[in-house]
Coordinates of C-alpha atoms and ligand atoms in Angstrom, one line a residue:
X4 CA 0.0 0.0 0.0
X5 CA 1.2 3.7 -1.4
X6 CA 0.6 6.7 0.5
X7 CA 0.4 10.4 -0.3
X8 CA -0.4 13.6 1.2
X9 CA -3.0 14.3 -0.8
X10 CA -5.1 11.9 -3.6
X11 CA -6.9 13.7 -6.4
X12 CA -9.3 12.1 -8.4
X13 CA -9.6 13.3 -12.0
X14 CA -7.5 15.5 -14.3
X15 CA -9.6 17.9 -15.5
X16 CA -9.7 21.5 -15.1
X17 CA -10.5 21.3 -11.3
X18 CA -8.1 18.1 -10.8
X19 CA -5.2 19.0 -12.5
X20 CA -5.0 22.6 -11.4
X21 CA -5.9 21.0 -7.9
X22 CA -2.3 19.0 -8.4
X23 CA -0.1 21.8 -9.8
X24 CA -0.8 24.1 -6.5
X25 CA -0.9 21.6 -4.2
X26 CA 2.6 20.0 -5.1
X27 CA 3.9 23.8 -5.7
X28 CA 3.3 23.8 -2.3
X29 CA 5.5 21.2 -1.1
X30 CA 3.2 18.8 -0.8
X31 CA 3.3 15.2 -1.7
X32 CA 0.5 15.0 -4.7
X33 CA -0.6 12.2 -6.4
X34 CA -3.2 12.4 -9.2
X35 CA -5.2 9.5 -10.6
X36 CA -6.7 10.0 -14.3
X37 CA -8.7 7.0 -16.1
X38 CA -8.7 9.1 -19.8
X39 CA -6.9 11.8 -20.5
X40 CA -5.5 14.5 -18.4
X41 CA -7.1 17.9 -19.2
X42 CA -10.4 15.8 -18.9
X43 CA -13.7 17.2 -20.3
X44 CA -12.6 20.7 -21.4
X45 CA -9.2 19.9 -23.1
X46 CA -10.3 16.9 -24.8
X47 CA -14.2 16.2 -25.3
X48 CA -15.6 20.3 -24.5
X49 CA -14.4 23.5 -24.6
X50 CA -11.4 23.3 -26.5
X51 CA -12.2 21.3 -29.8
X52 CA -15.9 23.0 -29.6
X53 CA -14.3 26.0 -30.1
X54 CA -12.2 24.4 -32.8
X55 CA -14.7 23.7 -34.7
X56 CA -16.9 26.7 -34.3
X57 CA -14.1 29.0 -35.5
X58 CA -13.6 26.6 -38.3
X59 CA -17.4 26.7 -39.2
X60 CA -17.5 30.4 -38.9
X61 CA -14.6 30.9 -41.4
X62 CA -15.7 28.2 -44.2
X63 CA -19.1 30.1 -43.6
X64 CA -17.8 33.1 -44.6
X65 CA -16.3 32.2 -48.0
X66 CA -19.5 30.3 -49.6
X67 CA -21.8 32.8 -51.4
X68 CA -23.9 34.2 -48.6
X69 CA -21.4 34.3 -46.4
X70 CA -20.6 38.0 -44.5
X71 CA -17.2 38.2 -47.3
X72 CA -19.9 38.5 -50.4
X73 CA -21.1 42.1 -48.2
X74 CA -17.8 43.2 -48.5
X75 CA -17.3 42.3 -52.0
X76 CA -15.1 39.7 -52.0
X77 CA -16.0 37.3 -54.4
X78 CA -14.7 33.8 -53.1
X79 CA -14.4 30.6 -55.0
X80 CA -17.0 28.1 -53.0
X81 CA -15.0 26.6 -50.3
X82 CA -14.2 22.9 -49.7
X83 CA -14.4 21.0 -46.8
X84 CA -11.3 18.1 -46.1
X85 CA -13.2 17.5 -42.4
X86 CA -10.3 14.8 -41.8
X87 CA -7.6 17.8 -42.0
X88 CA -9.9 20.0 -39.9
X89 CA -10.2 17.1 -37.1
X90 CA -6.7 16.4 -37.5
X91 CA -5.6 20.3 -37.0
X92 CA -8.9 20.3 -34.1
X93 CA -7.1 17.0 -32.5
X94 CA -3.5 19.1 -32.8
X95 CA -5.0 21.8 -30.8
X96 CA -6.2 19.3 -27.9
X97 CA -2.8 17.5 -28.0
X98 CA -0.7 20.8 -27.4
X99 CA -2.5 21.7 -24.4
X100 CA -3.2 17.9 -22.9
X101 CA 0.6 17.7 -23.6
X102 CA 1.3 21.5 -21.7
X103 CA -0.8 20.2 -18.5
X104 CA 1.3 16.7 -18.6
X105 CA 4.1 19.2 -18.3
X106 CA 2.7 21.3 -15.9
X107 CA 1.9 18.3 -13.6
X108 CA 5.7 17.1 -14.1
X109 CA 7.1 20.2 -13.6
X110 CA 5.2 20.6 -10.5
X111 CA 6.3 17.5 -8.9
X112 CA 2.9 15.7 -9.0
X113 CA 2.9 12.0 -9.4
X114 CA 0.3 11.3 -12.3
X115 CA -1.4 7.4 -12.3
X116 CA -3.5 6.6 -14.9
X117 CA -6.0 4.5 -14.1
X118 CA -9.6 4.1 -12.8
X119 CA -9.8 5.3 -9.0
X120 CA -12.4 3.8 -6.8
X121 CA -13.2 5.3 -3.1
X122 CA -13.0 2.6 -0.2
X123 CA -13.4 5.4 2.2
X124 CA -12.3 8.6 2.7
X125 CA -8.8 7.8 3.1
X126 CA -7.8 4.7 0.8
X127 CA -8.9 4.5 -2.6
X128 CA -7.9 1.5 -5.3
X129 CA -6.6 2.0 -8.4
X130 CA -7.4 0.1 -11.9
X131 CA -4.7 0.2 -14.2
X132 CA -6.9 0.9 -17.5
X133 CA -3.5 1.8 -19.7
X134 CA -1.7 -1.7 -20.1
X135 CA -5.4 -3.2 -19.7
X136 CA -4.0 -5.4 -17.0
X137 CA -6.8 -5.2 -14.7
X138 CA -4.1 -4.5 -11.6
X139 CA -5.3 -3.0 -9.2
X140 CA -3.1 -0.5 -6.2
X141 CA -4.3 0.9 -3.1
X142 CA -3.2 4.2 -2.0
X143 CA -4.1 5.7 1.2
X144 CA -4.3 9.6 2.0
X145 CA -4.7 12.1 4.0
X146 CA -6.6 14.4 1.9
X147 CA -8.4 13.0 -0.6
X148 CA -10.0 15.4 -4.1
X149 CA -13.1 14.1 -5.9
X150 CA -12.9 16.0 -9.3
X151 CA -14.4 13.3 -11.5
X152 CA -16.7 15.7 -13.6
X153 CA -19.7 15.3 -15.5
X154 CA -21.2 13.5 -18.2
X155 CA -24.1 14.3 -20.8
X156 CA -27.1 13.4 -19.6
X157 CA -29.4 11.1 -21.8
X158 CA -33.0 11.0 -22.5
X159 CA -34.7 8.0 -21.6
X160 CA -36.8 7.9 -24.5
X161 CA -33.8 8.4 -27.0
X162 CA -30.4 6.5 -25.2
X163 CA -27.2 7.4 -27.0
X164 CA -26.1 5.1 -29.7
X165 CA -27.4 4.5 -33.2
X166 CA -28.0 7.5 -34.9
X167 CA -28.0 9.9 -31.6
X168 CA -25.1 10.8 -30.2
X169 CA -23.6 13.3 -27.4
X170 CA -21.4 16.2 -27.7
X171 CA -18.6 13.4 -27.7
X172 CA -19.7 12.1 -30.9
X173 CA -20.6 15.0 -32.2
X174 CA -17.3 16.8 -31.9
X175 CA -15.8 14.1 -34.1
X176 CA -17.7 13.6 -36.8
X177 CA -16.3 11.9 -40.0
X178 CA -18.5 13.2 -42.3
X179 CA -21.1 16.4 -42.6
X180 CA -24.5 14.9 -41.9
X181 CA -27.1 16.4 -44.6
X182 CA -30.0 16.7 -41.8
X183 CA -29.4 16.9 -38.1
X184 CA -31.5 17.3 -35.4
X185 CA -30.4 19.3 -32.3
X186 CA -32.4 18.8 -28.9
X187 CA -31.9 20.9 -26.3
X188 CA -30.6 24.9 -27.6
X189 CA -28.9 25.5 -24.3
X190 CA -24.8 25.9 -24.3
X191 CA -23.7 22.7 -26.4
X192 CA -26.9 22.7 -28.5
X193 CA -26.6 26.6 -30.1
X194 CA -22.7 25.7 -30.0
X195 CA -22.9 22.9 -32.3
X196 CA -25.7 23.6 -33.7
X197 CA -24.9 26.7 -35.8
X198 CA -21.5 25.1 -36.3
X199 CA -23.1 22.0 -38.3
X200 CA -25.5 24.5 -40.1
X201 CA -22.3 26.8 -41.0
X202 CA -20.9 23.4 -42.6
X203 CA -23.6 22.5 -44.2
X204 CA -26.2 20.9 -42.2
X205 CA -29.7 21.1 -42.5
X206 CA -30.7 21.9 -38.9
X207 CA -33.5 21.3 -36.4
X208 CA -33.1 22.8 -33.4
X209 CA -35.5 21.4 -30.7
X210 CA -36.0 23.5 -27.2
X211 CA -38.6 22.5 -24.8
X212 CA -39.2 26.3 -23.5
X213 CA -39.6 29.9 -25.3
X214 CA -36.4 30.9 -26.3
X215 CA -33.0 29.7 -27.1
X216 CA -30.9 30.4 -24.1
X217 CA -33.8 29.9 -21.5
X218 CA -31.9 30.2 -18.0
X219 CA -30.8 33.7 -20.1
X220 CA -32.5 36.7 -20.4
X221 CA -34.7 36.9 -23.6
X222 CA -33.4 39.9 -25.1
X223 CA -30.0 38.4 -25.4
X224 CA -31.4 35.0 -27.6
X225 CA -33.2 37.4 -29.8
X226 CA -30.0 38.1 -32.0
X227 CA -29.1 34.6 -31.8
X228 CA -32.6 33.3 -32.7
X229 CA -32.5 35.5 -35.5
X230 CA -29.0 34.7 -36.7
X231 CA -30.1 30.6 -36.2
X232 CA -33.2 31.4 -38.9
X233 CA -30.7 33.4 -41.5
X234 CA -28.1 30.0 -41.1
X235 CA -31.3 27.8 -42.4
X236 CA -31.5 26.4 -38.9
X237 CA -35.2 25.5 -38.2
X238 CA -36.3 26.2 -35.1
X239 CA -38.5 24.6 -32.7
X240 CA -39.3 26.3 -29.7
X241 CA -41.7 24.9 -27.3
X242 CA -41.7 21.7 -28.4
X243 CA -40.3 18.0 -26.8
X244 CA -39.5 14.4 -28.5
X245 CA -42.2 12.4 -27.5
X246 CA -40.3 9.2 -29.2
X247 CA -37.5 8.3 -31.4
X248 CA -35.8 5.7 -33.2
X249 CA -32.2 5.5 -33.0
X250 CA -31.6 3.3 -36.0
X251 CA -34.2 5.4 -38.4
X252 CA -33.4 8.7 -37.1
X253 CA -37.5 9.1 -36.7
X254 CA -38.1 11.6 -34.1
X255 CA -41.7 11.9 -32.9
X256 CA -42.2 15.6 -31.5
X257 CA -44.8 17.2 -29.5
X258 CA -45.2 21.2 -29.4
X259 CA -47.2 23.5 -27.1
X260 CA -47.8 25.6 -30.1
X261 CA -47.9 23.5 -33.2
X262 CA -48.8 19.9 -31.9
X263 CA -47.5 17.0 -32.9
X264 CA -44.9 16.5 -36.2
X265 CA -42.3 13.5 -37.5
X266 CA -39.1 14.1 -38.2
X267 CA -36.7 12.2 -39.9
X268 CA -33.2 12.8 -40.2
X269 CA -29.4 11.3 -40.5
X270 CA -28.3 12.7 -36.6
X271 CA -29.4 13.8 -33.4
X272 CA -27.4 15.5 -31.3
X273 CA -29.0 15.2 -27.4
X274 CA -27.6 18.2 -25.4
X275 CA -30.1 18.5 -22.8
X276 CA -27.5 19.5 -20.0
X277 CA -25.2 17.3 -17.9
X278 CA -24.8 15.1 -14.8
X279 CA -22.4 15.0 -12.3
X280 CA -20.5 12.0 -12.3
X281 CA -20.9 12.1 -8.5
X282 CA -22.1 8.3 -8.1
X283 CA -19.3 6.6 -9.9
X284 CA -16.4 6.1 -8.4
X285 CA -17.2 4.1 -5.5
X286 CA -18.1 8.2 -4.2
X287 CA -21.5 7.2 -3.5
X288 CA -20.5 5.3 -0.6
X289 CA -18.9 7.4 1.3
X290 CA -22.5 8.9 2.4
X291 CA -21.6 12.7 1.8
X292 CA -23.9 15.4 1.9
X293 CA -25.4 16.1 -1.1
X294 CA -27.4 19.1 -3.1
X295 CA -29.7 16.4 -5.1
X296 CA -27.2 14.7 -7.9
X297 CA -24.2 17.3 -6.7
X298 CA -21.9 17.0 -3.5
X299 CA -22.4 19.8 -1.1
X300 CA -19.5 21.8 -0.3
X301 CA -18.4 24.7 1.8
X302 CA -16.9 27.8 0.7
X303 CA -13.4 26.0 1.3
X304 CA -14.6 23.2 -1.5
X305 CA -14.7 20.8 2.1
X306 CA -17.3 18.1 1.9
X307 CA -19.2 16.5 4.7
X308 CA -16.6 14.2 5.2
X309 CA -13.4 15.8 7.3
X310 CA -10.1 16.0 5.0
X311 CA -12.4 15.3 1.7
X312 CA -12.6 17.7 -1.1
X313 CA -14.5 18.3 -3.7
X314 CA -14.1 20.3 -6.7
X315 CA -15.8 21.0 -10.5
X316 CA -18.8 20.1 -12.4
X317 CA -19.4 17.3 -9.2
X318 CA -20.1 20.2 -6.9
X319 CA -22.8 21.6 -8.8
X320 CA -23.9 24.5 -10.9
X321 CA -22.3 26.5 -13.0
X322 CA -20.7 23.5 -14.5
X323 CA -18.0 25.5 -16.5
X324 CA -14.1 25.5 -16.7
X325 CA -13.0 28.7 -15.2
X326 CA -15.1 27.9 -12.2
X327 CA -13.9 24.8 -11.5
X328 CA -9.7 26.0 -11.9
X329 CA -10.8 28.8 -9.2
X330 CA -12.5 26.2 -6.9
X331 CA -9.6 24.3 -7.4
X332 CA -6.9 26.6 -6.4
X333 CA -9.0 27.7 -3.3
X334 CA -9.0 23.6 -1.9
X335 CA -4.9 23.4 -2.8
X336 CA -4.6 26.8 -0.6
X337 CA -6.9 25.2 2.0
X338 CA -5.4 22.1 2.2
X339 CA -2.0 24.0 2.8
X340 CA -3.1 25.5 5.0
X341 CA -3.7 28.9 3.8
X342 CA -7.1 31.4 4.4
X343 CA -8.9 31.3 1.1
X344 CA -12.5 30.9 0.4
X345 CA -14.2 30.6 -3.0
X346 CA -16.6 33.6 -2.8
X347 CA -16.5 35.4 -6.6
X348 CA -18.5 38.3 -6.9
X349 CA -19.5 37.2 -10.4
X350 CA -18.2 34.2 -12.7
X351 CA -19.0 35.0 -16.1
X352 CA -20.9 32.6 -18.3
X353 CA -20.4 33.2 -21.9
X354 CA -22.3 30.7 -25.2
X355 CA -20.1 30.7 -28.0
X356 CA -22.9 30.8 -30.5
X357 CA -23.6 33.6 -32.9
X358 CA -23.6 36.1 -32.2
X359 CA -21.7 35.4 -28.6
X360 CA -23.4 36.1 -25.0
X361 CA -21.8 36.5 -22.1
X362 CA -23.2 37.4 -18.8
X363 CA -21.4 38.3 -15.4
X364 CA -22.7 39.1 -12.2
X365 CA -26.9 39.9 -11.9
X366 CA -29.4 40.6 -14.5
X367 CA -32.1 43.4 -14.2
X368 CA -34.1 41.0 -12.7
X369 CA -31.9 39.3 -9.9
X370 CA -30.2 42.8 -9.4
X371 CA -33.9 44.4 -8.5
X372 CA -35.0 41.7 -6.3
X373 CA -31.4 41.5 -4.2
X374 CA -30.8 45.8 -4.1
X375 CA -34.7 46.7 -4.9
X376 CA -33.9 50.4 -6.7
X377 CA -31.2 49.5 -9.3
X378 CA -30.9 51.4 -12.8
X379 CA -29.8 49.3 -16.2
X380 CA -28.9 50.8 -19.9
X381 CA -28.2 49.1 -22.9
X382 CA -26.1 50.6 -25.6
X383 CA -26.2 49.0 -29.1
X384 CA -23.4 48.1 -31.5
X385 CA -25.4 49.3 -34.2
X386 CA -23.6 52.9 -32.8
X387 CA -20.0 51.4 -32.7
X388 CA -17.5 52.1 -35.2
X389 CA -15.4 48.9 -34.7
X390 CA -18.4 46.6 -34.7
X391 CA -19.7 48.2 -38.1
X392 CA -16.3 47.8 -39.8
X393 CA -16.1 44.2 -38.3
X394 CA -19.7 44.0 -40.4
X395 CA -21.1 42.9 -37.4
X396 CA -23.3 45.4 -35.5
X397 CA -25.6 43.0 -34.5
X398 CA -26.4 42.9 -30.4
X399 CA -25.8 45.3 -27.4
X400 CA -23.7 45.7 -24.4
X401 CA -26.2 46.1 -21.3
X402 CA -25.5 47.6 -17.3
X403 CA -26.6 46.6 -14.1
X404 CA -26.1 49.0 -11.3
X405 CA -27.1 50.2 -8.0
X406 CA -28.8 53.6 -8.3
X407 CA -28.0 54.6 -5.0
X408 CA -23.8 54.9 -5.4
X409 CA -23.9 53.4 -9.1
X410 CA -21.7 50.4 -7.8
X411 CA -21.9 47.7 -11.0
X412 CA -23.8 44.4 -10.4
X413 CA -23.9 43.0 -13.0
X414 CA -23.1 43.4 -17.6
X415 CA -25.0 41.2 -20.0
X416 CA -23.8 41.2 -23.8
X417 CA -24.7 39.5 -26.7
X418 CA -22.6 40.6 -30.5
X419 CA -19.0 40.8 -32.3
X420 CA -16.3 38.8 -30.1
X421 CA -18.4 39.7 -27.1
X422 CA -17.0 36.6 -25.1
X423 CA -13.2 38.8 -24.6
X424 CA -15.5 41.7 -22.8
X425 CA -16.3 38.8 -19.5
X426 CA -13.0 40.0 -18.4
X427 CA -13.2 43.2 -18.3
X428 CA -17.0 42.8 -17.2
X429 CA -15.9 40.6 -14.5
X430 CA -13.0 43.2 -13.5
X431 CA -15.0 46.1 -12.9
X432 CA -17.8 44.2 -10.7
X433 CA -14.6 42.6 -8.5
X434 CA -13.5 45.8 -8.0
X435 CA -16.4 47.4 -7.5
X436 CA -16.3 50.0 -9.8
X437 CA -19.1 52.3 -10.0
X438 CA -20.7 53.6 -13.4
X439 CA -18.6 56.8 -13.0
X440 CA -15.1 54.7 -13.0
X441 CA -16.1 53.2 -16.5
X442 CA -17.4 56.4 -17.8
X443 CA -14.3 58.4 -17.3
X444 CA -11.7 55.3 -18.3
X445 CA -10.4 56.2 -21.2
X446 CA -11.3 53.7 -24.0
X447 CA -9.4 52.6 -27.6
X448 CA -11.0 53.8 -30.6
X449 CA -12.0 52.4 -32.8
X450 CA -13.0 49.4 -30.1
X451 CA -16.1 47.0 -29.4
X452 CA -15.0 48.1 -25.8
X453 CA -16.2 51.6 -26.4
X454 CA -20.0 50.3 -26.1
X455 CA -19.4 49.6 -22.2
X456 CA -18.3 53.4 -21.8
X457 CA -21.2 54.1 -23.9
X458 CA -23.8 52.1 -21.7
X459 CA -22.3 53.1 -18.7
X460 CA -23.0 56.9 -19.6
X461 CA -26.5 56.4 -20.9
X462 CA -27.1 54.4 -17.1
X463 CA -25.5 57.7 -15.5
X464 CA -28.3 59.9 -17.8
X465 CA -25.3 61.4 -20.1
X466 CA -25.1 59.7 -23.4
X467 CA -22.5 61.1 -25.7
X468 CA -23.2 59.3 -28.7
X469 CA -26.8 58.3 -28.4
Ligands
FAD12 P1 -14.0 17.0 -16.2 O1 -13.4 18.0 -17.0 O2 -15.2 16.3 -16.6 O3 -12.9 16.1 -15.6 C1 -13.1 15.0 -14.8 C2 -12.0 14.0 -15.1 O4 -12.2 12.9 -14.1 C3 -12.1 13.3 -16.5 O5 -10.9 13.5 -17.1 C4 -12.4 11.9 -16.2 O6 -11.8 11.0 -17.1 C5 -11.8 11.7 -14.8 N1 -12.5 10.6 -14.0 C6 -13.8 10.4 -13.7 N2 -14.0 9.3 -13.0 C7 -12.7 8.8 -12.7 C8 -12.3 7.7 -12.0 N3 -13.1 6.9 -11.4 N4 -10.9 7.5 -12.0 C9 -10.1 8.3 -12.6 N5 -10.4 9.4 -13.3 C10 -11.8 9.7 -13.4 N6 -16.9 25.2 -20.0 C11 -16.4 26.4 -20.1 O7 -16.1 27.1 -19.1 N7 -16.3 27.0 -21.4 C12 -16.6 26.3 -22.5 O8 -16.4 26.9 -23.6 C13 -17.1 25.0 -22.4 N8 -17.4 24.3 -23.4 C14 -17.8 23.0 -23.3 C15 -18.2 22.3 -24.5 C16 -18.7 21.0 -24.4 C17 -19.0 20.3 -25.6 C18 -18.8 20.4 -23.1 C19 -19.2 19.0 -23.0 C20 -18.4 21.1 -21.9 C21 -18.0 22.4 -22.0 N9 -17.6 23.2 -20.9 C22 -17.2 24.4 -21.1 C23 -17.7 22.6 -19.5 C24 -16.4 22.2 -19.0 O9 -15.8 21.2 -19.9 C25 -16.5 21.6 -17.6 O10 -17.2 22.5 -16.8 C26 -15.2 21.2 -17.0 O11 -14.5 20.3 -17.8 C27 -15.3 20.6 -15.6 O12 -14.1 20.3 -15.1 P2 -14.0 19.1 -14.0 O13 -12.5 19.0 -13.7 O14 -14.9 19.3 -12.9 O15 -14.5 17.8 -14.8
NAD13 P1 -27.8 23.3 -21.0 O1 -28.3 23.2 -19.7 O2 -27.0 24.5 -21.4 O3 -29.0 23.3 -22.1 C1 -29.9 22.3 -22.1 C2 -31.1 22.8 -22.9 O4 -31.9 21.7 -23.2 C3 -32.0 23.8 -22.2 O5 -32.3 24.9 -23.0 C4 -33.3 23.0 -21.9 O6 -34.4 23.8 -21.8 C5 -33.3 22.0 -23.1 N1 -34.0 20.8 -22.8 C6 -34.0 20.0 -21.7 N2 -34.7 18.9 -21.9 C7 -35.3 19.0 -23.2 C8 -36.1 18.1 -23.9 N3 -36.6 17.0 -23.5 N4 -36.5 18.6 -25.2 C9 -36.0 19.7 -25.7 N5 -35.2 20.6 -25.0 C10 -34.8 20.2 -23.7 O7 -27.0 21.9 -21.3 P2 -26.0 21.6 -22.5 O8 -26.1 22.4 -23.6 O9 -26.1 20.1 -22.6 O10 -24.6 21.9 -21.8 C11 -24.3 21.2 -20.6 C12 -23.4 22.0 -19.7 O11 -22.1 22.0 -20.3 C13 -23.8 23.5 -19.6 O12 -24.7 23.7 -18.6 C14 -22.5 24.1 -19.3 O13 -22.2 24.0 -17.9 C15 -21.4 23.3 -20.0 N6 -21.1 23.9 -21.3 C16 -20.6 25.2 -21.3 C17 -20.2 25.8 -22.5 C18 -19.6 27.2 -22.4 O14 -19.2 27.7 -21.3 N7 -19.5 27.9 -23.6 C19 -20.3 25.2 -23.7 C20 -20.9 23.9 -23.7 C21 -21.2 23.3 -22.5

C-alpha cells in the first residue's frame, strides 16, 4: 500500500490545477486519471468546440452568402477536407493535454492513470486501465479530491447510440451529416448547432421552453434566434421528442404551439445538460452530503466528510471550466493551510454561439430583487465604429447598477467577439467600480470596448453618442 499527502481524483480542469498548486506547495500529490489529463474541457468540451466553431464560422464566410460576399469579396466556394480540420482540431487538444502533462511534471505531481475507486475517505484503489492489466493498487491519504466531472445526460426515450449521439460524438464527426436534429438549444446545442449548419447541415433545433438560451435573459437569444433562422437552422421552440428511433433517425415531436410532427433525419445531437459524475467512483458510498445529484460543499470546496474535497462540475452549478480552476486553487490553498474561500462576486458565463453572450454578475431582474432600486442601460453596437467595420453590428452591451452609489452588479452582452468583454465585465464588478469609473476610463478607438463606456454613460443619464 502507497501513500500520499494528498489523492486527487480526476485531471480535468478542477483536478489538474488542484495538483499543480498543491505539489507547488511542497506537498506530496498524487493524481489518478482514467482518460486523459485535461479531462472534459481539453479533450471532449471546450477546447475542440471552439475548434470547430471558429472553423465553421470561417468556411461560412467564404460560400456565397457568407458575410465576405457584403464586403465584396468574391470567393471561389469553399471545400471542406473534415479529416484535415479534425486532424488540425485534434493538434489543438494534443498541445495543451501535452502542456498540462508538463505542468503536472514540472510541479512534482505523481500522475497514475488509471480508474480510482473510493473505499473510504482515506484509501482508494486503483485500476490500471492503460496496459489493460486489470491490476489493481491501493493508495491511502490524508486528503483525498473528488474531481471526477460530469457527463451528458441522456433521455430515456432516445439513449445514446445509433444514430444519436452526445457532444462526444458530435465533436468528431467523420463526415457532414445532410439533416441533423439538435435537442436541447442551451450551451452545447446553439454551440454545435450553428457550427453543423455553417458546414452545411440542415438543422433542427428542438427546445422544450420559449427561447433559445432559456436560463438567459430573452433579449439576449433574440439576435441569436435570429441569426439561427438566416443560417437555415429550423427552429422549434416549445416543443419535446415524444419518441425516437435511434436506428431510423424518426423523431416523434410534441409542441405547445404546433402539436404533434415526424421528423426524420441522419443525426441527433441530445444536449439537454449534464450530470455530475458524483455516483461513480465508488463516491457514492462514502454517504456525503449532497445538493440532489451534486456534492455539497463549503466555501473552502470541504465536503461532509473531514479531509475530503470536492471540486468542479461534481459540486454543482455552473458547471464550466473557469469555475472549477478557481474552486480548485482555493482547496490546494486550504489544504495547505492557507485562508482562502471561494466567494466570486461574479463568474461569467459566456455561449459561444452567434452572435456570442456572455453574462457576469446579476441581471435586471436578480439585481432588483437582491438591491430593490437598481438602474440598467443598454447601448447597441449598431452605434460602434469597430463593430460596423467588423460588419457585425448585430447585439448590445447592457449595465446593471445600483442607483443609489452606481456600484456595478452586474453586464449582459450579446454581439461581435463579445466573449473577450467577460474579463473586463468581471473586473469592474470585483472591484467594484461604480458607473462613473467606466465612464471616465479612457477607451481605444475604434473598439467593441467603447460600447461599455457608452452604456455606462446612458445608465448615469449622459449619453454622448446616443
Ligand atoms: P471534467 O473536465 O469532466 O474532468 C473529470 C475527469 O475525471 C475526467 O478526465 C475523467 O476521465 C476523470 N475521472 C472520472 N472518474 C474517474 C475515475 N473513477 N478515476 C479516474 N479518473 C476519473 N466550460 C467552459 O467554461 N467553457 C466552455 O467553452 C465549455 N465548453 C464546453 C463544451 C462542451 C461540448 C462540453 C461537454 C463542456 C464544455 N464546458 C465548457 C464545460 C467544461 O468542460 C466543464 O465544466 C469542465 O471540464 C469541468 O471540469 P472538471 O474537472 O470538474 O471535470
Ligand atoms: P444546457 O443546460 O446548457 O441546455 C440544455 C437545454 O436543453 C435547455 O435549454 C433545456 O431547456 C433544453 N431541454 C432539456 N430537456 C429537453 C427536452 N426533453 N427537449 C428539448 N429541450 C430540452 O445543457 P447543455 O447544452 O447540454 O450543456 C451542458 C453544460 O455544459 C452546460 O450547462 C455548461 O455547464 C457546459 N457547457 C458550457 C459551455 C460554455 O461555457 N460555452 C459550452 C458547452 C457546455
Amino acid at each position: 500500500m502507497q501513500s500520499t499527502n494528498v489523492l486527487i481524483i480526476g485531471g480535468g480542469p478542477a483536478g489538474y490545477v488542484a495538483a499543480i498548486r498543491s505539489a507547488q506547495a511542497g506537498i506530496a500529490t498524487v493524481l489518478v486519471e482514467r482518460e486523459k489529463a485535461g479531462g472534459t474541457c481539453l479533450n471532449i468540451g471546450c477546447i475542440p468546440s471552439k475548434a470547430l466553431i471558429h472553423a465553421a464560422d470561417e468556411f461560412h464566410k467564404r460560400i456565397e452568402s457568407g458575410s465576405l460576399a457584403n464586403l465584396g469579396i468574391v470567393a471561389s466556394p469553399p471545400e471542406l477536407n473534415l479529416a484535415r480540420l479534425n486532424e488540425w482540431k485534434s493538434g489543438v487538444v494534443g498541445r495543451l493535454t501535452g502542456g498540462v502533462y508538463a505542468l503536472l511534471k514540472q510541479a512534482g505531481v505523481r500522475v497514475i492513470h488509471g480508474k480510482a475507486r473510493v473505499l473510504d475517505g482515506k484509501t482508494v484503489e486503483v485500476e490500471d486501465v492503460e496496459g489493460q492489466t486489470g491490476k489493481r493498487q491501493r493508495l491511502v491519504c490524508q486528503h483525498l479530491v473528488l474531481a471526477t466531472g460530469s457527463e451528458p445526460a441522456e433521455l430515456p426515450m432516445l439513449p445514446f447510440g445509433g444514430k444519436v449521439m452526445s457532444s462526444t460524438q458530435a465533436l468528431n464527426l467523420e463526415t457532414i451529416p445532410k439533416t441533423m436534429a439538435v435537442i436541447g438549444g442551451g450551451y452545447i446545442g446553439l454551440e454545435l448547432g450553428t457550427t453543423y449548419a455553417k458546414l452545411g447541415t440542415q438543422v433542427t433545433l428542438i427546445e422544450a421552453r420559449e427561447h433559445v438560451l432559456p436560463g438567459w435573459d430573452p433579449e439576449l437569444s433574440k439576435p441569436v434566434q435570429k441569426r439561427l433562422r438566416e443560417l437555415g437552422v429550423e427552429l422549434l421552440l416549445n416543443t419535446r421528442v415524444e419518441s425516437g428511433d435511434a436506428v431510423t433517425g424518426e423523431l416523434k415531436l410534441k409542441s405547445t404551439d404546433d402539436g404533434e410532427r415526424t421528423l426524420q433525419v441522419e443525426s441527433v445531437l441530445v444536449a439537454v445538460g449534464r450530470r455530475p459524475r458524483s455516483r461513480d467512483a465508488g463516491i457514492e458510498g462514502l454517504l456525503l452530503d449532497m445538493d440532489g445529484p451534486f456534492i455539497r460543499v463549503d466555501e473552502q470546496g470541504r465536503t461532509s466528510m473531514r479531509q475530503v474535497w470536492a471540486i468542479g462540475d461534481i459540486t454543482g452549478e455552473p458547471m464550466l471550466a473557469h469555475r472549477a480552476m478557481a474552486q480548485a486553487e482555493v482547496v490546494a490553498a486550504a489544504i495547505a493551510g492557507q485562508r482562502r474561500r471561494f466567494e466570486p462576486a461574479a463568474i461569467p458565463a459566456v455561449c459561444y454561439c452567434d452572435p456570442e453572450v456572455v453574462l457576469s454578475g446579476l441581471t435586471p431582474s436578480e439585481a432588483k430583487s437582491q438591491y430593490g432600486d437598481v438602474v440598467t442601460a443598454s447601448y447597441t453596437f449598431s452605434h460602434n465604429g469597430r463593430a460596423l467595420t467588423l460588419d457585425a453590428a448585430e447585439g448590445f452591451v447592457r449595465v446593471v447598477a445600483k442607483r443609489d452609489d452606481h456600484r456595478i452588479l452586474g453586464w449582459q452582452a450579446v454581439g461581435p467577439n463579445v466573449s473577450e468583454l467577460a474579463a473586463v465585465f468581471t473586473h469592474s464588478i470585483e472591484m467594484c467600480a461604480r458607473l462613473e469609473d467606466v465612464a471616465a476610463t479612457v477607451h481605444a478607438h475604434p473598439t467593441l470596448s467603447e460600447v461599455l463606456q457608452e452604456a455606462a454613460l446612458k445608465a448615469l443619464g449622459t449619453p454622448l453618442h446616443g
